[in-house]
Coordinates of C-alpha atoms in Angstrom, one line a residue:
M1 CA 20.2 43.3 -17.8
D2 CA 21.3 39.7 -18.2
L3 CA 18.9 37.7 -16.0
E4 CA 20.7 34.4 -16.8
K5 CA 23.9 35.7 -15.2
V6 CA 22.1 37.1 -12.1
Y7 CA 20.1 33.8 -11.7
Q8 CA 23.3 31.7 -11.6
E9 CA 26.1 33.9 -10.2
H10 CA 24.6 36.7 -8.1
P11 CA 23.9 36.4 -4.3
G12 CA 20.3 35.9 -5.5
S13 CA 21.2 32.8 -7.4
F14 CA 18.6 30.2 -8.0
G15 CA 16.1 32.3 -6.1
A16 CA 12.4 33.0 -6.9
V17 CA 10.8 36.2 -8.2
E18 CA 11.4 38.4 -5.2
A19 CA 15.0 37.3 -4.7
L20 CA 15.8 38.1 -8.4
F21 CA 13.9 41.4 -8.2
K22 CA 16.0 42.5 -5.2
A23 CA 19.2 41.2 -7.0
T24 CA 18.5 43.4 -10.0
D25 CA 17.8 46.4 -7.8
G26 CA 14.3 46.7 -9.3
K27 CA 15.7 47.3 -12.8
V28 CA 13.6 44.3 -14.1
S29 CA 9.9 44.2 -13.1
R30 CA 8.5 41.3 -11.1
K31 CA 6.1 40.6 -14.0
D32 CA 9.0 40.2 -16.5
I33 CA 11.0 38.1 -14.0
K34 CA 8.1 35.8 -13.4
K35 CA 7.6 35.4 -17.1
W36 CA 11.3 34.7 -17.6
L37 CA 11.4 32.2 -14.7
S38 CA 8.4 30.4 -16.1
A39 CA 10.5 29.2 -19.0
K40 CA 13.2 27.8 -16.7
D41 CA 12.8 24.1 -15.7
S42 CA 15.1 24.8 -12.7
Y43 CA 12.4 27.1 -11.4
T44 CA 9.1 25.6 -12.4
L45 CA 10.0 22.0 -11.5
H46 CA 11.0 23.0 -8.0
K47 CA 8.3 25.5 -7.1
P48 CA 7.1 24.5 -3.7
I49 CA 3.5 23.4 -2.9
K50 CA 2.1 25.6 -0.2
K51 CA 0.3 24.2 2.8
K52 CA -0.9 27.0 5.1
F53 CA -1.6 26.3 8.7
K54 CA -0.8 28.4 11.8
K55 CA 2.2 27.5 14.0
N56 CA 3.7 29.0 17.1
K57 CA 6.8 31.2 16.5
V58 CA 10.2 30.6 18.1
F59 CA 10.9 33.7 20.2
V60 CA 14.3 35.1 21.0
S61 CA 15.4 38.6 22.1
R62 CA 18.8 39.0 20.3
M63 CA 21.1 37.5 17.7
N64 CA 23.3 34.6 18.8
Q65 CA 20.9 33.8 21.7
Q66 CA 19.8 30.5 20.1
Y67 CA 20.9 28.4 17.2
Q68 CA 19.1 25.5 15.6
A69 CA 21.1 22.7 14.0
D70 CA 20.2 19.6 11.9
L71 CA 21.9 16.9 9.9
V72 CA 20.7 16.6 6.3
D73 CA 21.0 13.1 4.8
M74 CA 22.7 13.3 1.4
Q75 CA 23.9 9.6 1.2
S76 CA 22.1 9.0 -2.1
L77 CA 24.4 11.6 -3.7
S78 CA 27.6 10.6 -2.0
K79 CA 29.2 8.9 -5.0
F80 CA 28.9 12.2 -6.9
N81 CA 30.4 14.3 -4.1
D82 CA 33.7 12.7 -3.0
G83 CA 32.0 10.5 -0.5
Y84 CA 30.4 13.3 1.6
R85 CA 27.2 11.8 3.0
Y86 CA 25.7 14.5 5.2
L87 CA 25.3 18.3 5.5
L88 CA 25.4 19.8 9.0
T89 CA 23.2 22.9 8.9
C90 CA 23.0 25.5 11.6
I91 CA 21.0 28.8 11.8
C92 CA 20.7 31.8 14.1
V93 CA 17.0 32.1 15.1
L94 CA 17.0 35.9 15.1
S95 CA 19.2 36.9 12.2
K96 CA 18.5 33.8 10.1
Y97 CA 22.2 33.6 9.3
A98 CA 23.1 30.1 8.4
W99 CA 26.1 27.7 8.0
T100 CA 26.4 24.4 6.1
I101 CA 29.3 22.0 6.6
P102 CA 29.6 18.8 4.4
L103 CA 30.4 15.7 6.5
P104 CA 31.8 12.3 5.4
D105 CA 30.1 10.6 8.3
K106 CA 28.1 11.6 11.5
N107 CA 30.4 10.2 14.2
A108 CA 30.9 12.4 17.3
K109 CA 34.4 13.6 16.4
T110 CA 33.3 14.7 12.9
V111 CA 30.3 16.6 14.3
V112 CA 32.4 18.3 16.9
S113 CA 35.0 19.3 14.3
A114 CA 32.2 20.8 12.1
F115 CA 30.8 22.9 15.0
E116 CA 34.3 24.1 15.7
Q117 CA 34.2 25.7 12.3
I118 CA 30.9 27.4 13.0
F119 CA 31.7 28.5 16.5
S120 CA 35.0 30.0 15.3
E121 CA 32.8 32.8 13.8
R122 CA 30.0 33.1 16.4
I123 CA 29.0 31.3 19.6
P124 CA 25.3 31.0 20.7
L125 CA 24.0 30.9 24.3
K126 CA 21.8 27.9 23.4
L127 CA 21.7 25.2 20.7
Q128 CA 18.5 23.3 19.7
T129 CA 18.6 20.1 17.8
D130 CA 16.5 16.9 17.3
A131 CA 17.2 13.8 19.4
G132 CA 19.7 12.3 17.0
K133 CA 22.7 10.4 18.6
E134 CA 25.1 12.7 16.7
F135 CA 23.9 15.5 19.0
T136 CA 23.2 13.6 22.2
N137 CA 26.4 11.6 22.5
K138 CA 28.7 12.2 25.5
L139 CA 31.6 13.7 23.4
F140 CA 29.4 16.4 21.8
Q141 CA 27.6 17.2 25.0
N142 CA 30.9 17.6 26.9
Y143 CA 32.1 19.9 24.0
L144 CA 29.0 22.1 24.5
K145 CA 29.6 22.2 28.2
K146 CA 33.2 23.3 27.7
K147 CA 31.9 26.1 25.4
K148 CA 29.3 27.0 28.0
I149 CA 26.5 26.5 25.4
G150 CA 23.1 25.4 26.7
F151 CA 21.5 22.5 24.9
F152 CA 17.9 21.3 24.4
M153 CA 16.2 19.1 21.9
T154 CA 12.8 18.6 20.3
S155 CA 11.4 15.3 19.1
N156 CA 8.0 16.1 17.5
N157 CA 7.4 16.4 13.8
T158 CA 7.8 20.1 13.7
K159 CA 11.2 19.8 15.4
A160 CA 13.5 22.7 14.9
S161 CA 11.3 24.6 12.4
I162 CA 13.6 27.4 11.4
V163 CA 16.6 25.2 10.5
E164 CA 14.1 22.8 8.7
R165 CA 12.9 25.8 6.6
F166 CA 16.5 26.7 5.8
N167 CA 17.2 23.1 4.8
R168 CA 14.3 23.3 2.4
T169 CA 15.5 26.6 0.9
L170 CA 19.1 25.2 0.5
K171 CA 17.9 22.0 -1.1
T172 CA 15.6 23.9 -3.4
K173 CA 18.6 26.0 -4.6
M174 CA 20.7 22.8 -4.9
W175 CA 18.1 20.9 -7.0
K176 CA 17.6 23.9 -9.2
F177 CA 21.3 23.9 -9.8
F178 CA 21.2 20.2 -10.6
T179 CA 18.5 20.7 -13.1
E180 CA 20.2 23.7 -14.7
K181 CA 23.6 22.1 -15.0
N182 CA 22.5 18.5 -15.5
T183 CA 24.6 17.3 -12.5
K184 CA 24.3 15.8 -9.1
R185 CA 27.5 17.3 -7.7
Y186 CA 26.9 20.0 -5.0
I187 CA 30.2 19.8 -3.1
D188 CA 31.8 22.5 -5.3
V189 CA 29.0 25.0 -5.0
V190 CA 27.4 24.5 -1.6
D191 CA 29.4 27.4 -0.1
K192 CA 28.1 29.6 -3.0
L193 CA 24.6 28.6 -2.4
V194 CA 24.8 29.3 1.4
Y195 CA 26.5 32.7 0.5
S196 CA 23.6 33.4 -1.8
Y197 CA 21.1 32.6 1.0
N198 CA 22.9 34.8 3.6
N199 CA 23.1 37.7 1.2
T200 CA 19.5 37.5 -0.2
W201 CA 16.8 39.7 1.3
H202 CA 14.8 37.7 3.8
R203 CA 11.1 38.4 4.0
S204 CA 10.6 37.8 7.8
I205 CA 13.5 40.0 8.9
Q206 CA 13.2 42.6 6.1
M207 CA 16.9 42.5 5.2
T208 CA 19.6 40.0 4.4
P209 CA 20.8 37.7 7.2
A210 CA 24.4 38.8 6.5
S211 CA 23.5 42.4 7.2
V212 CA 22.1 41.8 10.7
T213 CA 24.4 43.2 13.5
E214 CA 24.1 44.0 17.2
T215 CA 23.5 47.6 16.1
N216 CA 20.3 46.9 14.0
Q217 CA 19.1 43.7 15.8
S218 CA 16.4 45.7 17.6
Q219 CA 14.9 46.5 14.2
V220 CA 15.1 42.9 13.2
W221 CA 13.2 41.9 16.4
E222 CA 10.6 44.5 15.5
N223 CA 10.2 43.1 12.0
L224 CA 9.8 39.6 13.4
Y225 CA 7.7 40.1 16.4
G226 CA 6.5 43.7 16.7
K227 CA 3.1 43.2 15.0
Q228 CA 2.2 40.6 17.7
N229 CA 1.7 43.4 20.2
N230 CA -1.3 44.7 18.3
K231 CA -3.2 41.4 18.3
K232 CA -5.9 40.5 20.7
V233 CA -4.8 38.0 23.4
N234 CA -7.2 35.1 23.6
K235 CA -8.6 33.8 26.9
P236 CA -6.6 30.7 28.0
N237 CA -8.3 27.3 27.7
Y238 CA -6.7 25.9 30.9
R239 CA -6.1 26.9 34.5
L240 CA -3.2 26.6 36.9
N241 CA -2.6 23.1 38.2
D242 CA -4.7 21.5 35.5
T243 CA -3.2 18.2 34.4
V244 CA -2.8 17.6 30.7
R245 CA -1.4 15.3 28.1
I246 CA 0.5 16.6 25.0
S247 CA -0.6 15.5 21.6
K248 CA 2.0 13.6 19.4
E249 CA 2.2 15.0 15.9
K250 CA 1.6 12.2 13.4
L251 CA 3.4 11.8 10.2
L252 CA 1.3 11.8 7.0
F253 CA 1.2 8.0 6.6
E254 CA 1.4 6.9 10.2
K255 CA -1.2 4.4 11.3
G256 CA -4.3 6.1 12.6
Y257 CA -4.9 3.6 15.4
E258 CA -1.6 4.3 17.2
Q259 CA -1.7 6.5 20.2
N260 CA -2.1 10.2 19.6
W261 CA -1.0 11.5 23.0
T262 CA 2.0 11.2 25.3
R263 CA 1.9 8.7 28.2
E264 CA 3.3 11.4 30.5
I265 CA 0.9 13.7 32.3
F266 CA 2.0 17.3 32.8
T267 CA 0.8 19.9 35.3
I268 CA 0.3 23.5 34.2
H269 CA 2.4 25.7 36.6
Q270 CA 2.3 29.0 34.7
I271 CA 0.0 30.7 32.2
I272 CA 1.4 33.5 30.1
R273 CA -1.2 35.8 28.6
R274 CA 0.1 36.7 25.2
N275 CA -0.2 35.9 21.5
Q276 CA 1.1 32.5 20.6
L277 CA 4.9 32.5 20.8
F278 CA 7.1 29.6 21.6
I279 CA 9.8 30.8 24.0
N280 CA 13.0 28.9 24.5

């Protein structure tokens, strides 16, 4: 089997070992794929550094219940990409199905127009973003209200973790493409790269994002969250009506003497006994 062709053209394009193994239907062993990839600069130069630490999960009960969206700054490459300066990325929390729309700017009308393209396919009940003005402006907020889409935002360093993870996957594919083709032009292939992502087996849901439907979404939920039910639930550290401050996540090079906690004081009004899950 021609691994070069699969690596560049198949839905598993510019993927890692497991993605190529799935793309070849197991006809090439993982060992041989890993050996072949080790000779590819577009793989070895972009292999991620893993930092393992436990985080809460984002919990939803069905597909299209909640989307996360983000704006990826691509201004440094705009001169190679017809003046496009940003990528609007959006992902369904349950199915992991994602969209990417190139934007020439981030003004309100441009962002609304991009979401029109996404919502012409599917509409979520809720949308989560960061606190950027491109999402909090009056025009966009009125647009969401008209569509009857709930909105909330996060401002800590973790932010919208699922779309941030997709951004990393997309940019890794993109930079592998740059290395392979000796180019900085993504505008012609970004749709192919997103198609590749949506049609590549996803470890967390145990299938491809494109194959998730209302019929099999219960199995996807089980794959994502089912194992949580077998874990021991720890005793809570706080009691009802306790007052607490919330820690502020610090960036890697942020000054250590700046405050680490919010000024606001919060009162605990409910304690849910379960394994750690972040419910929106």
